[in-house]
Coordinates of C-alpha atoms and ligand atoms in Angstrom, one line a residue:
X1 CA 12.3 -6.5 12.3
X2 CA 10.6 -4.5 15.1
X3 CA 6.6 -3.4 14.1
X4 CA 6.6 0.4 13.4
X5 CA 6.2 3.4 16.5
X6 CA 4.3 6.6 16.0
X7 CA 5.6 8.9 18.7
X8 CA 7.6 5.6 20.2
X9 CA 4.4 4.0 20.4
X10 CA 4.3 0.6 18.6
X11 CA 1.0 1.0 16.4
X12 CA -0.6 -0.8 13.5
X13 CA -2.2 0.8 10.7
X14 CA -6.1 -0.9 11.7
X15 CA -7.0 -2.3 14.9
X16 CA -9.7 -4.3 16.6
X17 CA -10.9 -2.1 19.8
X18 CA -11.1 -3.7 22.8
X19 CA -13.8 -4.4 24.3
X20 CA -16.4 -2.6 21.3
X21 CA -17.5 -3.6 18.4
X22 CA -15.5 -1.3 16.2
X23 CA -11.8 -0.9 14.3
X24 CA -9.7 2.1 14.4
X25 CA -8.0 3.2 11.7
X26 CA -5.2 6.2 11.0
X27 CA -7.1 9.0 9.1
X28 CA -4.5 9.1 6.2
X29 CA -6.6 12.3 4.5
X30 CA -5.3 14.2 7.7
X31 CA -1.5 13.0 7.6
X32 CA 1.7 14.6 7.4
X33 CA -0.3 17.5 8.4
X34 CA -2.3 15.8 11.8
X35 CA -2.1 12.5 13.2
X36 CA -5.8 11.3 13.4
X37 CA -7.5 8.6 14.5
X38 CA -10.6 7.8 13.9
X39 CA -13.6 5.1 14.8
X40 CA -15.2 2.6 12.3
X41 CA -17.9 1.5 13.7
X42 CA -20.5 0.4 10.4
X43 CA -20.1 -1.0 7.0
X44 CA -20.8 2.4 5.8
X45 CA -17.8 3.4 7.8
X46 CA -15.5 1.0 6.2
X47 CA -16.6 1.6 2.9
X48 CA -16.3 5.1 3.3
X49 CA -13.0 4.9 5.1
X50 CA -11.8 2.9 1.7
X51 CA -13.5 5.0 -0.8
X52 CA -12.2 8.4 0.5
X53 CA -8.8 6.9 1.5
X54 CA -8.9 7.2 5.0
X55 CA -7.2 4.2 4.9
X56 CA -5.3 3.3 1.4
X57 CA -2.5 0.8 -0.1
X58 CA -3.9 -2.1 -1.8
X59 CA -3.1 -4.5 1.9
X60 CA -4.6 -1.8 4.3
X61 CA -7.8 -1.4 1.5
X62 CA -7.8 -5.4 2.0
X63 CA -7.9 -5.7 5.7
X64 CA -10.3 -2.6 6.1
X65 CA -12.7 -4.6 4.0
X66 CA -12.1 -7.9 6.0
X67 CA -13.1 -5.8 9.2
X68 CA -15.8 -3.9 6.9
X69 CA -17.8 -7.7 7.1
X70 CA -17.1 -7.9 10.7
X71 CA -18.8 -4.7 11.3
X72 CA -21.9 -5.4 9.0
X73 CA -22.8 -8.5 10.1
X74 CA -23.2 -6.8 13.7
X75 CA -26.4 -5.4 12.5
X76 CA -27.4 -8.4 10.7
X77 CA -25.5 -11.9 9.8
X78 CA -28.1 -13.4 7.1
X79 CA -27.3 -14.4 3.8
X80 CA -28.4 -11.0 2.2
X81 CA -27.1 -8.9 4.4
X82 CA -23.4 -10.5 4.0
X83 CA -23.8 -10.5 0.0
X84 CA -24.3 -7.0 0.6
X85 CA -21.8 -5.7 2.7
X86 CA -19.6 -7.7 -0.1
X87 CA -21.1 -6.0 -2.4
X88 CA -20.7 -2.3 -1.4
X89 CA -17.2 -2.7 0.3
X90 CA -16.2 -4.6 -3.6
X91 CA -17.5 -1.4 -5.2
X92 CA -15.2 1.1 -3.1
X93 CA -12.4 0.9 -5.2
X94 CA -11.1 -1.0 -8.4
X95 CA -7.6 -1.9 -8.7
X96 CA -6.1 -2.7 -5.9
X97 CA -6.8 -6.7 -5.9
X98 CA -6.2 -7.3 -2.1
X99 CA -9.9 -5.9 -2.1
X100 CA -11.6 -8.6 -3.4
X101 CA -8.6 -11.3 -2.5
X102 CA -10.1 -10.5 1.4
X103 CA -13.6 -10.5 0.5
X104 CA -13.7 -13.4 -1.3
X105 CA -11.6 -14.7 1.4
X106 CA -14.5 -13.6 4.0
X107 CA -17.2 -14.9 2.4
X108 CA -16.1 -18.4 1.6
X109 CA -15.0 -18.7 5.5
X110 CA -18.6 -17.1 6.1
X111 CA -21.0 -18.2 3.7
X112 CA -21.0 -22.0 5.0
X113 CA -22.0 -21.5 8.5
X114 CA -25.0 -20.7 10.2
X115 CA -25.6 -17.0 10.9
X116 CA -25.5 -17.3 14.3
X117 CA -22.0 -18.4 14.0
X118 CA -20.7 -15.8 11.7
X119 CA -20.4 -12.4 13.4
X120 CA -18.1 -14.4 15.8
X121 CA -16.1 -15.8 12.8
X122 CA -15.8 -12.9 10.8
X123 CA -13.4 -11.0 13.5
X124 CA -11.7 -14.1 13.6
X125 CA -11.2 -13.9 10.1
X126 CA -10.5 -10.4 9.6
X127 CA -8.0 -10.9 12.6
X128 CA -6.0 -13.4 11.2
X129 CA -6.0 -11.7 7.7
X130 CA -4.6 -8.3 9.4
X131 CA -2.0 -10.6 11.3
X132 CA -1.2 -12.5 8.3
X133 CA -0.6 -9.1 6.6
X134 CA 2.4 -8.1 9.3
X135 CA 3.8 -11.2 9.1
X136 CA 4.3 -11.3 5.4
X137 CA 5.6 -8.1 4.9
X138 CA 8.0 -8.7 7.7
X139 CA 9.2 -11.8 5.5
X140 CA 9.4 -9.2 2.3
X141 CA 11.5 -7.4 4.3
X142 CA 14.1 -10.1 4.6
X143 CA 13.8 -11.2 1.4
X144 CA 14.6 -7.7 -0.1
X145 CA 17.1 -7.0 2.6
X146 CA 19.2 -10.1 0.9
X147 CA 18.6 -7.7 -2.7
X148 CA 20.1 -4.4 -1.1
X149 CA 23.1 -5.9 1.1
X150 CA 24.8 -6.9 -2.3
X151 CA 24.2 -3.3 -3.7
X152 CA 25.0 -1.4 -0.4
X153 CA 28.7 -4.2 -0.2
X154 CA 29.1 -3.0 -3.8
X155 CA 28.8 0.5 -3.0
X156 CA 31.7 0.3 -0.3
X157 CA 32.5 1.0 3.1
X158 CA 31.2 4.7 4.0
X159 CA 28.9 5.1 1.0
X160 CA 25.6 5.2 1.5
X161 CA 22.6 3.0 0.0
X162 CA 20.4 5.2 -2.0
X163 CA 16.6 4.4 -2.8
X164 CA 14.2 5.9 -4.8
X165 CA 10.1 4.9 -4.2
X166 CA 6.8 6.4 -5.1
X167 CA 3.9 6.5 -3.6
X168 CA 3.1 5.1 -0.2
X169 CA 4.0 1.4 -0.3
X170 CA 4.8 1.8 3.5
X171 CA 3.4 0.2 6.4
X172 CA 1.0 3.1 6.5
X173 CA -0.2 1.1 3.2
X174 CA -0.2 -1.8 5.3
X175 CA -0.9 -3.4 8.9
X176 CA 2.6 -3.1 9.7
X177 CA 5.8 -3.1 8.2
X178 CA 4.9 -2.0 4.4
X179 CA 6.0 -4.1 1.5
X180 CA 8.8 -1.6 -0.6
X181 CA 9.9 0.4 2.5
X182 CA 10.2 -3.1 4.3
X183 CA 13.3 -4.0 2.7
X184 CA 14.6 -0.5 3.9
X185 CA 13.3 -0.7 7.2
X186 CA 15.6 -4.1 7.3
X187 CA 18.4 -2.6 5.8
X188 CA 18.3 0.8 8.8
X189 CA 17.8 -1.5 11.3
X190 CA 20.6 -4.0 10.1
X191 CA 23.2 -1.1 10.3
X192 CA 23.1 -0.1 6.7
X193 CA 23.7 3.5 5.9
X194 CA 20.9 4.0 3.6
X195 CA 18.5 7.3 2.2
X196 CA 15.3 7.0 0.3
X197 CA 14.2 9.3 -2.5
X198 CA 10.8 10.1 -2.0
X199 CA 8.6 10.9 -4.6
X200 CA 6.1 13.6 -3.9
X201 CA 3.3 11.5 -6.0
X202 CA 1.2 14.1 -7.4
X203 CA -2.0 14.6 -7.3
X204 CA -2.5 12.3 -4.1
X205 CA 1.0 13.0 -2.4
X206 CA 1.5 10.0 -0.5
X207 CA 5.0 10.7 -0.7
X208 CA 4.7 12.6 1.9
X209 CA 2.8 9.8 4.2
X210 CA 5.9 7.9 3.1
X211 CA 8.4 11.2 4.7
X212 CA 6.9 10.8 7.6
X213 CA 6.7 7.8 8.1
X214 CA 10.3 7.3 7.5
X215 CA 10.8 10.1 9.7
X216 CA 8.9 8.0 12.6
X217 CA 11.6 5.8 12.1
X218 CA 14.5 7.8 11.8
X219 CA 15.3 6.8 8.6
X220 CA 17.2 9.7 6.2
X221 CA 15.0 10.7 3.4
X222 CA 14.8 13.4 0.6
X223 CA 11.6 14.6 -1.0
X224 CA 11.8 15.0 -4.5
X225 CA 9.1 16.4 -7.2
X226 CA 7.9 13.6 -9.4
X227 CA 9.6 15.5 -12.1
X228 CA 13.3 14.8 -10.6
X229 CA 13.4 11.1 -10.8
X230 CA 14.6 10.7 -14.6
X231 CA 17.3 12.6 -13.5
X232 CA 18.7 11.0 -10.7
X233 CA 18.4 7.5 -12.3
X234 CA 20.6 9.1 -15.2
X235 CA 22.8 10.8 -12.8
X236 CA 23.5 7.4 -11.1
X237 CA 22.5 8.6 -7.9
X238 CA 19.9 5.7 -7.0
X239 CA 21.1 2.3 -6.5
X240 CA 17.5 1.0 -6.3
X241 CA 14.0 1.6 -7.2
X242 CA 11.6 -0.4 -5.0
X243 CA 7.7 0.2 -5.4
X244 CA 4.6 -1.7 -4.0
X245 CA 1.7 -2.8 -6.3
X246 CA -1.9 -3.1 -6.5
X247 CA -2.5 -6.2 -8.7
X248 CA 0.2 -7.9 -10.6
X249 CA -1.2 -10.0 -13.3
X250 CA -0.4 -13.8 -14.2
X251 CA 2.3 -12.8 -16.6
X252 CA 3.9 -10.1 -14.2
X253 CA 2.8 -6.7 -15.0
X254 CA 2.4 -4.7 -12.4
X255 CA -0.6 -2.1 -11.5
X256 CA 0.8 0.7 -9.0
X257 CA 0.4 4.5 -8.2
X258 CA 0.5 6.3 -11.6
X259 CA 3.7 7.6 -12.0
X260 CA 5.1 4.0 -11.5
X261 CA 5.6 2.9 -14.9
X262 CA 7.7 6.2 -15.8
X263 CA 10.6 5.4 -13.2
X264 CA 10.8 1.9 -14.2
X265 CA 12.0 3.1 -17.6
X266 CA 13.9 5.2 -16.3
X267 CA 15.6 2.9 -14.0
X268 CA 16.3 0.5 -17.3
X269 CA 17.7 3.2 -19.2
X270 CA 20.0 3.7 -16.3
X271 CA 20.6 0.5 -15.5
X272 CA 19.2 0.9 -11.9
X273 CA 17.4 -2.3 -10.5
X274 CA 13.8 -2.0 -10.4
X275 CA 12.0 -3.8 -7.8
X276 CA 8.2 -5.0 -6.9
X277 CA 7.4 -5.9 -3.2
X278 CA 3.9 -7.8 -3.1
X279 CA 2.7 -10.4 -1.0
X280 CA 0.5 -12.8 -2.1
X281 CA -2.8 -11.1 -1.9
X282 CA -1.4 -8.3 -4.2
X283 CA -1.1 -11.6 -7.1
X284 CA -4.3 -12.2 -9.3
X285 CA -3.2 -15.1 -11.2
X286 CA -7.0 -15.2 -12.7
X287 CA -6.1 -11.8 -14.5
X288 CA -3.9 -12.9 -17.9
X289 CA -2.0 -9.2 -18.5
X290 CA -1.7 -6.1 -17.4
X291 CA -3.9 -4.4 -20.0
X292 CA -7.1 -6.5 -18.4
X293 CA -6.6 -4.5 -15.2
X294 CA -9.1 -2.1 -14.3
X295 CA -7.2 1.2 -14.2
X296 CA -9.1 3.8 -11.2
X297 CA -10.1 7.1 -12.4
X298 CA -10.8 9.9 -9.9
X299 CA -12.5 13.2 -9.5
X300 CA -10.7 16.2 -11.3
X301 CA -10.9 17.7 -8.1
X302 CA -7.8 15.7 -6.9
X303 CA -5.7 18.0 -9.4
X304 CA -7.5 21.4 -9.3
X305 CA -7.4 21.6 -5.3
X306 CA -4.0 20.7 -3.2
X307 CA -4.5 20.5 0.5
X308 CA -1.8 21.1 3.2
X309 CA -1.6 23.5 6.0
X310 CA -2.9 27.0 6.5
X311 CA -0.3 29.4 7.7
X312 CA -2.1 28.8 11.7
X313 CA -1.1 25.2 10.7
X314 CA -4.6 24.2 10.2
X315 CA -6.2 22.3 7.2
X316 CA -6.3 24.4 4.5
X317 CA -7.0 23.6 0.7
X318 CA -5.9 25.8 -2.2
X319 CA -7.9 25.8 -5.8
X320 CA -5.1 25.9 -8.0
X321 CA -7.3 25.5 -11.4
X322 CA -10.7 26.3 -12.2
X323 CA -13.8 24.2 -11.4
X324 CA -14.4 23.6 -15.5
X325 CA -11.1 22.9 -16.4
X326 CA -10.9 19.6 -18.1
X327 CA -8.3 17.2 -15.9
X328 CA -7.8 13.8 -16.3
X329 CA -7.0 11.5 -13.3
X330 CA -6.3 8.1 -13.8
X331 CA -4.8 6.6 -10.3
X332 CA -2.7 4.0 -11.4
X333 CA -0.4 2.9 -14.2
X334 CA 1.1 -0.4 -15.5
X335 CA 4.3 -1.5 -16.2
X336 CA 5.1 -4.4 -18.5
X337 CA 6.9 -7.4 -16.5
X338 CA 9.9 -7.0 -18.8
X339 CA 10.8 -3.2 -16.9
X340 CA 10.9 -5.3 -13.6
X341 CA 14.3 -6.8 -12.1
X342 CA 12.4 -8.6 -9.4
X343 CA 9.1 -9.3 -7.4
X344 CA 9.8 -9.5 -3.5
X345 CA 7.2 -11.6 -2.0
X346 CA 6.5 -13.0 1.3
X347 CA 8.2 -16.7 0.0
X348 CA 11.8 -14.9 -1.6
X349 CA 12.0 -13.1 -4.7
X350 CA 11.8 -13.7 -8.9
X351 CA 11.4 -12.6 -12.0
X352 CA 7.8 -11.0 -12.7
X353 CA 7.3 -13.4 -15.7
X354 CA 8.3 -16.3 -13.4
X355 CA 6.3 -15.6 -10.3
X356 CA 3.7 -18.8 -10.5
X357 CA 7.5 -20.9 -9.9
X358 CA 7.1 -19.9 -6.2
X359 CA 3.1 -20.6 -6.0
X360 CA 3.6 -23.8 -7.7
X361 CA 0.0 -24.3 -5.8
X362 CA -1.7 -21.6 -8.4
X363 CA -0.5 -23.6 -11.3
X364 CA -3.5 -24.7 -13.4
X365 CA -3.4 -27.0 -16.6
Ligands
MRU1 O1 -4.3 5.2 -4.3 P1 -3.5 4.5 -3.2 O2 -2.8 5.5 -2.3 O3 -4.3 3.5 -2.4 O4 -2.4 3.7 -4.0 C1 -1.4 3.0 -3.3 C2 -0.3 2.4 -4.1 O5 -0.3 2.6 -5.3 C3 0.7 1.6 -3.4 O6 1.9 1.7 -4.1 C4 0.2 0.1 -3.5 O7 -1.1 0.0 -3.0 C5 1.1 -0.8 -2.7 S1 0.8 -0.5 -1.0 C6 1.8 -1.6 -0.1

């Protein structure tokens, strides 16, 4: 599966800058509306870049954090200083566990060596984290490619494949690839005629990151309102739902974009699989169910201003409700494991319930 193009120009997500110590990054705040990029060049940077989701998706806020240590221990590589940059980049944001999956991933690798040794290591580190991102998702993309071939050769010759998603779970989300749209990335570039319902994912709307990302790719797309997907699923026109996660917990619930849990029951009311695509930093096997996961909530603000494009085509944001109206903005939502048809990960797919069976390795007791 080739890595993703913006403008025909094969780009990750986050990247290492040559010769400087700094990481760029896509400004995703600025996107469908301007393509951005922008320089990280502090721990402040990264944490910022995470906090006001600059860069977002629970792999992307993962890697970003992994670089985050990079940067900080520029400026200082003692034991304090790395604690710290732990600390703040662990406070950006509180779901997605891919955050503290890569920090505790950087500080284990880090906190045994000399300090003159680390700053050296912790690019290394962040590196191979980033790389081992792409390469996993490419492997969920083969893995749910072998879910969607069944459903498109049941469909028949001449009718297309349609998908339904929410949020960005894209390679935007990601270094590269994505983990849902990978599977559909497969599936375009293996020949198969398929379309993806995108939802709009109010307040946030990364459903329109995910439009144009799709679009970078060519692949046919439809934007719907939130509000639209019960009735697709009922009117049978989705074969599959497949969403991304933030934190699935030891007995397969699933943490993703709010919204989430509402399509799943819709999709088993209709019938219509519903898949999660994770890979393995996404799976907190310490975390018993999905009511111990810390659900996100964000400013008001997110619902009382929408931001788009002025009619010049420049930034513009529109107050749609009052400064003291009461909102309430919780970011993500869970759905029980028993709504879920199947977990893609990078080593094949299974039932939510049964996920330890392919990390027999996480097994305790
Ligand atoms: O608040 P966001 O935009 O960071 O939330 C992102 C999601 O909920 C994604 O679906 C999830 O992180 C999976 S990304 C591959």
């Amino acid at each position: 599966m080739a890595g993703m193009k913006v403008n025909n120009v094969p780009t990750r997500s986050i990247w290492r800058v040559e010769n400087h110590a700094a990481v760029d990054i896509i400004d995703q705040t600025a996107l469908p509306h301007a393509y951005r990029v922008l320089r990280l060049a502090s721990l402040e940077d990264a944490a910022h870049a995470i906090r006001s989701m600059q860069v977002r998706g629970a792999p992307l806020i993962g890697a970003t954090a992994a670089y985050g240590v990079a940067l900080a221990l520029l400026r200082d590589a003692g034991d304090a200083a790395l604690a710290n940059a732990i600390a703040t980049l662990g406070g950006t944001r509180p779901t997605a566990v891919n955050l503290h999956w890569a920090l505790a991933r950087m500080q284990a690798h880090l906190m045994p060596l000399p300090a003159i040794e680390r700053g050296a290591a912790a690019w290394r580190e962040a590196e191979a984290i980033a790389d081992e991102d792409v390469a996993q998702n490419r492997a969920i993309g083969e893995h749910g490619l072998a879910l969607l071939r069944p459903l498109a050769e049941k469909r028949g010759p001449g009718q297309r494949l349609d998908v339904m998603t929410h949020c960005n779970a894209g390679w935007l989300a990601t270094v590269d690839h994505g983990t849902a749209l990978a599977p559909v990335y497969a599936a375009f570039d293996a020949g198969i005629d398929v379309r993806v319902w995108v939802s709009e994912t109010r307040p946030r709307n990364q459903g329109l990151l995910t439009a144009w990302e799709l679009q970078q790719h060519g692949v046919p797309h439809t934007v719907i309102a939130d509000n639209a997907a019960g009735l697709l699923l009922a009117r049978g026109e989705v074969d599959a739902v497949i969403v991304g996660a933030d934190r699935i917990a030891a007995n397969g619930d699933v943490a993703n974009k709010v919204g989430t849990y509402l399509k799943a029951l819709a999709a088993k009311e209709a019938g219509v699989p519903f898949y999660v695509a994770a890979p393995r930093s996404t799976l907190d096997f310490g975390c018993p169910a999905g009511d111990a996961i810390p659900i996100e909530e964000r400013e008001g603000d997110e619902l009382r201003v929408v931001h788009g494009s002025g009619g010049d085509g420049r930034p513009a944001a529109l107050r749609q409700l009052a400064k003291d109206e009461a909102v309430a903005n919780p970011a993500f939502d869970v759905t029980p494991a028993r709504f879920v048809s199947a977990v893609i990960t990078e080593r094949g797919s299974a039932a939510a319930a049964a996920l330890s069976t392919l990390y027999p390795e996480e097994r305790h007791g």
